[in-house]
CSV table of C-alpha atoms in Angstrom, one decimal:
chain,number,residue,atom,x,y,z
A,61,MET,CA,0.0,0.0,0.0
A,62,ARG,CA,2.9,2.3,0.6
A,63,MET,CA,3.8,2.5,-3.1
A,64,LEU,CA,0.2,3.7,-3.9
A,65,ALA,CA,1.3,7.0,-2.4
A,66,LEU,CA,3.6,7.7,-5.3
A,67,PRO,CA,1.0,7.6,-8.2
A,68,ALA,CA,-1.6,9.3,-6.0
A,69,ALA,CA,0.8,12.2,-5.2
A,70,PHE,CA,1.9,12.5,-8.8
A,71,MET,CA,-1.7,13.0,-10.0
A,72,LEU,CA,-3.1,14.9,-7.1
A,73,SER,CA,-0.2,17.5,-7.4
A,74,LEU,CA,-2.1,18.9,-10.4
A,75,CYS,CA,-4.8,20.0,-7.9
A,76,LEU,CA,-2.2,22.1,-6.3
A,77,TYR,CA,-0.1,23.5,-9.2
A,78,LEU,CA,-2.8,24.1,-11.8
A,79,PRO,CA,-4.6,26.7,-9.7
A,80,LEU,CA,-1.4,27.8,-7.9
A,81,PRO,CA,1.4,27.6,-10.4
A,82,ARG,CA,3.7,29.7,-8.1
A,83,ALA,CA,3.2,27.4,-5.1
A,84,GLN,CA,6.8,26.1,-5.4
A,85,GLU,CA,8.2,29.6,-5.1
A,86,ALA,CA,6.4,30.0,-1.8
A,87,LEU,CA,7.7,26.7,-0.6
A,88,PHE,CA,11.3,27.6,-1.5
A,89,SER,CA,10.8,31.0,0.2
A,90,LEU,CA,9.8,29.2,3.4
A,91,LEU,CA,12.7,26.8,3.2
A,92,ARG,CA,15.1,29.7,2.7
A,93,ARG,CA,13.7,31.4,5.8
A,94,LEU,CA,14.1,28.3,7.9
A,95,TYR,CA,17.7,27.8,6.6
A,96,ALA,CA,18.5,31.4,7.5
A,97,ARG,CA,17.5,30.7,11.1
A,98,VAL,CA,19.6,27.5,11.2
A,99,SER,CA,22.6,29.3,9.7
A,100,ALA,CA,22.3,32.1,12.2
A,101,ARG,CA,22.3,29.7,15.1
A,102,LEU,CA,25.2,27.5,13.8
A,103,GLN,CA,27.1,30.5,12.6
A,104,GLY,CA,28.4,29.2,9.2
A,105,GLU,CA,27.3,27.4,6.1
A,106,GLU,CA,29.8,24.6,6.5
A,107,ARG,CA,27.8,23.2,9.4
A,108,ALA,CA,24.4,24.8,8.8
A,109,LEU,CA,23.7,23.3,5.4
A,110,PRO,CA,24.3,19.6,6.3
A,111,ALA,CA,22.4,20.1,9.6
A,112,PHE,CA,19.4,21.8,7.8
A,113,VAL,CA,19.2,19.1,5.0
A,114,LEU,CA,19.5,16.3,7.6
A,115,ALA,CA,16.8,17.9,9.7
A,116,VAL,CA,14.4,18.2,6.7
A,117,PHE,CA,15.2,14.6,5.8
A,118,ALA,CA,14.7,13.2,9.3
A,119,LEU,CA,11.5,15.1,9.9
A,120,THR,CA,10.0,14.1,6.6
A,121,ALA,CA,11.0,10.4,7.1
A,122,LEU,CA,9.3,10.4,10.5
A,123,LEU,CA,6.1,11.9,9.2
A,124,CYS,CA,6.0,9.5,6.3
A,125,ALA,CA,6.2,6.6,8.7
A,126,VAL,CA,2.9,7.7,10.3
A,127,HIS,CA,0.6,6.6,7.4
A,128,PRO,CA,0.8,6.4,3.6
A,129,VAL,CA,-1.8,9.2,3.3
A,130,VAL,CA,0.6,11.5,5.2
A,131,CYS,CA,3.4,10.4,2.9
A,132,CYS,CA,1.2,11.2,-0.2
A,133,LEU,CA,0.3,14.6,1.1
A,134,LEU,CA,4.0,15.4,1.8
A,135,MET,CA,4.9,14.3,-1.7
A,136,LEU,CA,2.4,16.6,-3.4
A,137,PRO,CA,4.6,19.8,-3.4
A,138,LEU,CA,7.6,17.9,-4.9
A,139,PHE,CA,5.7,17.2,-8.2
A,140,SER,CA,5.7,20.7,-9.5
A,141,TYR,CA,5.5,19.8,-13.2
A,142,GLY,CA,1.8,21.0,-13.3
A,143,ALA,CA,2.9,24.6,-12.9
A,144,VAL,CA,4.0,24.7,-16.6
A,145,PHE,CA,0.5,23.9,-17.9
A,146,PRO,CA,-1.2,27.2,-17.2
A,147,HIS,CA,1.7,29.1,-18.8
A,148,CYS,CA,1.6,26.8,-21.9
A,149,ALA,CA,-2.2,27.2,-22.2
A,150,ALA,CA,-1.9,31.0,-21.9
A,151,VAL,CA,0.8,31.2,-24.6
A,152,LYS,CA,-1.1,28.8,-26.9
A,153,ALA,CA,-4.3,30.8,-26.6
A,154,GLU,CA,-2.3,34.0,-27.4
A,155,LEU,CA,-0.8,32.3,-30.5
A,156,ASP,CA,-4.2,31.0,-31.7
A,157,SER,CA,-5.8,34.4,-31.2
A,158,GLY,CA,-4.1,35.6,-34.4
A,159,ARG,CA,-2.0,38.3,-32.7
A,160,TYR,CA,1.1,37.1,-34.5
A,161,ALA,CA,-0.5,36.5,-37.9
A,162,ARG,CA,1.7,39.2,-39.5
A,163,ASP,CA,4.8,38.4,-37.6
A,164,ILE,CA,5.7,34.8,-38.3
A,165,PRO,CA,9.3,35.0,-36.9
A,166,ALA,CA,7.9,36.2,-33.6
A,167,TYR,CA,5.3,33.5,-33.7
A,168,GLU,CA,7.8,30.7,-34.3
A,169,SER,CA,10.2,32.1,-31.7
A,170,LEU,CA,7.5,32.2,-29.0
A,171,VAL,CA,6.6,28.6,-29.8
A,172,ARG,CA,10.2,27.4,-29.5
A,173,ALA,CA,10.7,29.4,-26.3
A,174,THR,CA,7.6,28.0,-24.7
A,175,CYS,CA,8.5,24.4,-25.7
A,176,LEU,CA,12.0,24.9,-24.3
A,177,GLN,CA,10.4,25.5,-20.8
A,178,VAL,CA,8.5,22.2,-20.8
A,179,ALA,CA,11.2,19.6,-20.6
A,180,PRO,CA,13.1,21.2,-17.6
A,181,ALA,CA,9.8,21.5,-15.8
A,182,PHE,CA,9.2,17.8,-16.1
A,183,VAL,CA,12.8,16.8,-15.4
A,184,LEU,CA,13.0,18.6,-12.1
A,185,GLY,CA,9.3,18.6,-11.3
A,186,ALA,CA,8.3,15.0,-12.2
A,187,ALA,CA,11.1,12.6,-13.2
A,188,LEU,CA,13.5,13.5,-10.4
A,189,PRO,CA,11.0,13.4,-7.6
A,190,LEU,CA,9.7,10.1,-9.0
A,191,LEU,CA,13.2,8.6,-8.9
A,192,LEU,CA,14.0,9.9,-5.4
A,193,CYS,CA,10.7,9.0,-3.8
A,194,ALA,CA,10.5,5.6,-5.5
A,195,ALA,CA,13.9,4.9,-3.9
A,196,GLY,CA,12.8,6.2,-0.5
A,197,ILE,CA,9.5,4.4,-0.1
A,198,PRO,CA,10.8,0.8,-0.1
A,199,LEU,CA,13.5,1.8,2.3
A,200,HIS,CA,10.9,3.2,4.7
A,201,MET,CA,12.1,6.8,4.2
A,202,GLY,CA,9.0,7.9,2.2
A,203,CYS,CA,9.6,11.1,0.3
A,204,ALA,CA,12.5,12.2,2.5
A,205,PRO,CA,15.1,12.0,-0.3
A,206,GLY,CA,12.9,14.2,-2.4
A,207,TRP,CA,12.5,16.8,0.3
A,208,ALA,CA,16.3,16.7,1.0
A,209,PHE,CA,16.9,17.6,-2.7
A,210,CYS,CA,14.2,20.3,-2.5
A,211,ALA,CA,15.9,21.8,0.6
A,212,LEU,CA,19.3,21.8,-1.2
A,213,ARG,CA,17.8,23.4,-4.3
A,214,ALA,CA,15.9,26.1,-2.4
A,215,VAL,CA,18.8,27.5,-0.4
A,216,ASP,CA,21.6,29.6,-1.8
A,217,ALA,CA,24.6,28.3,0.0
A,218,ALA,CA,28.3,28.1,-1.1
A,219,HIS,CA,28.8,24.7,0.4
A,220,PRO,CA,31.2,22.7,-1.8
A,221,LEU,CA,29.0,19.6,-1.9
A,222,ARG,CA,25.8,21.4,-2.7
A,223,GLY,CA,26.5,21.9,-6.4
A,224,ARG,CA,27.9,18.4,-6.9
A,225,ILE,CA,24.8,16.8,-5.4
A,226,LEU,CA,22.4,18.9,-7.3
A,227,SER,CA,24.3,18.4,-10.6
A,228,LEU,CA,24.4,14.6,-10.0
A,229,CYS,CA,20.7,14.3,-9.4
A,230,GLU,CA,19.7,16.6,-12.3
A,231,ARG,CA,22.0,14.6,-14.7
A,232,MET,CA,20.4,11.4,-13.5
A,233,ALA,CA,16.9,12.6,-14.2
A,234,ASP,CA,17.9,14.2,-17.5
A,235,ARG,CA,19.3,11.0,-18.8
A,236,VAL,CA,16.2,9.0,-17.8
A,237,MET,CA,14.0,11.5,-19.5
A,238,ARG,CA,16.2,11.5,-22.6
A,239,ALA,CA,16.0,7.7,-22.8
A,240,LEU,CA,12.2,7.8,-22.3
A,241,MET,CA,11.8,10.4,-25.1
A,242,ARG,CA,13.5,8.2,-27.6
A,243,LEU,CA,11.4,5.2,-26.4
A,244,CYS,CA,8.2,7.2,-26.6
A,245,ALA,CA,8.9,9.3,-29.8
A,246,GLY,CA,6.1,7.4,-31.6
A,247,VAL,CA,3.4,9.0,-29.5
A,248,VAL,CA,4.0,12.3,-31.4
A,249,GLY,CA,4.5,10.6,-34.7
A,250,ARG,CA,8.3,10.5,-34.8
A,251,SER,CA,10.7,7.7,-35.4
A,252,PRO,CA,12.8,6.9,-32.3
A,253,LEU,CA,15.9,6.7,-34.5
A,254,ARG,CA,15.4,10.3,-35.6
A,255,ALA,CA,15.3,11.7,-32.1
A,256,GLN,CA,18.6,13.4,-31.5
A,257,GLY,CA,20.0,15.6,-28.7
A,258,GLU,CA,22.5,15.3,-25.8
A,259,ASP,CA,20.0,16.4,-23.2
A,260,ALA,CA,16.3,16.1,-22.5
A,261,VAL,CA,15.5,19.6,-23.9
A,262,SER,CA,17.3,19.2,-27.2
A,263,ARG,CA,16.0,15.6,-27.7
A,264,MET,CA,12.4,16.8,-27.1
A,265,MET,CA,12.8,19.6,-29.6
A,266,SER,CA,14.3,17.2,-32.1
A,267,THR,CA,11.5,14.7,-31.5
A,268,LEU,CA,8.9,17.4,-32.1
A,269,GLY,CA,10.8,18.4,-35.3
A,270,ILE,CA,11.3,22.0,-34.4
A,271,ALA,CA,14.9,22.0,-33.1
A,272,GLY,CA,16.1,24.5,-35.7
A,273,ASP,CA,18.5,22.1,-37.4
A,274,SER,CA,18.5,19.3,-40.0
A,275,THR,CA,16.1,17.2,-37.9
A,276,ASP,CA,13.3,19.7,-38.5
A,277,THR,CA,10.1,18.4,-40.1
A,278,HIS,CA,7.9,21.6,-40.1
A,279,ALA,CA,7.8,25.2,-39.0
A,280,PRO,CA,6.9,25.7,-35.3
A,281,MET,CA,3.2,25.8,-34.6
A,282,SER,CA,1.1,26.4,-31.5
A,283,GLY,CA,0.2,22.7,-31.5
A,284,ASP,CA,3.8,21.9,-30.8
A,285,ILE,CA,3.3,23.2,-27.3
A,286,SER,CA,0.6,20.7,-26.6
A,287,GLN,CA,2.7,18.0,-28.2
A,288,ALA,CA,5.7,18.9,-26.0
A,289,ALA,CA,3.6,18.7,-22.8
A,290,PHE,CA,1.9,15.5,-23.9
A,291,LEU,CA,5.3,13.8,-24.7
A,292,CYS,CA,6.8,14.8,-21.4
A,293,PHE,CA,3.7,13.7,-19.5
A,294,PHE,CA,3.6,10.4,-21.3
A,295,CYS,CA,7.2,9.7,-20.6
A,296,CYS,CA,6.8,10.5,-16.9
A,297,GLY,CA,3.6,8.4,-16.8
A,298,LEU,CA,5.6,5.4,-18.2
A,299,LEU,CA,8.3,6.1,-15.6
A,300,LEU,CA,5.7,6.2,-12.8
A,301,PHE,CA,4.2,2.9,-13.9
A,302,THR,CA,7.6,1.2,-14.0
A,303,LEU,CA,8.8,2.5,-10.6
A,304,THR,CA,5.4,1.7,-9.0
A,305,ALA,CA,5.5,-1.8,-10.3
A,306,VAL,CA,9.1,-2.3,-9.1
A,307,GLY,CA,8.2,-0.8,-5.8
A,308,PHE,CA,5.4,-3.2,-5.3
A,309,VAL,CA,7.8,-6.1,-5.8
A,310,LEU,CA,10.3,-4.6,-3.3
A,311,CYS,CA,7.7,-3.7,-0.7
A,312,SER,CA,5.9,-7.1,-0.8
């Protein structure tokens, strides 16, 4: 039953981030204020950052042990991918309104710029929390690894290990999304063999056919924004299904 918290939180997070797309900024602001108090007490980032992250990790792990419902509720803020949907919908509505009918370069530039924001939102707001939480639940840590990463990401500290840990986690999630995009390229009508790119963003643009290079298949259109969101959501849905299935085996 513990693993059911993962898909439940992934889907229910939309109820938080669709109406409140800036909710993560408020969360980061709260974490920064808490860290400032810890740093003031310990008088230095060398000790303050590890102590703060460890405290966040331990508190979250204890709360997740209370009940799977509590674990699910604590996971909700970690899945921030839904915050990109209102922005994409607003831009698509503006493009479809005919405002850029006489300015095709601006139209295409706005399509590309909006699509470029989709992949990072899913890498950091969906794939990475899925990987961290799926690793924590079978180990009876719940979403504590996800909250530890969130705490590291929120604070602005010059600790030497912070950048390395963040970079390692982000590269891991990016590689997973990149592989999934090649596997799922068919859902947007592209051959997996034609999906190029050294990171998730460039591979998504190549898969859509609007990367601005030899892999292009058409001029950017407003529908590409919907395609980008659908592709990323489909990839994360497949990742969610796989991790939940493996988690059930490990938790049984």
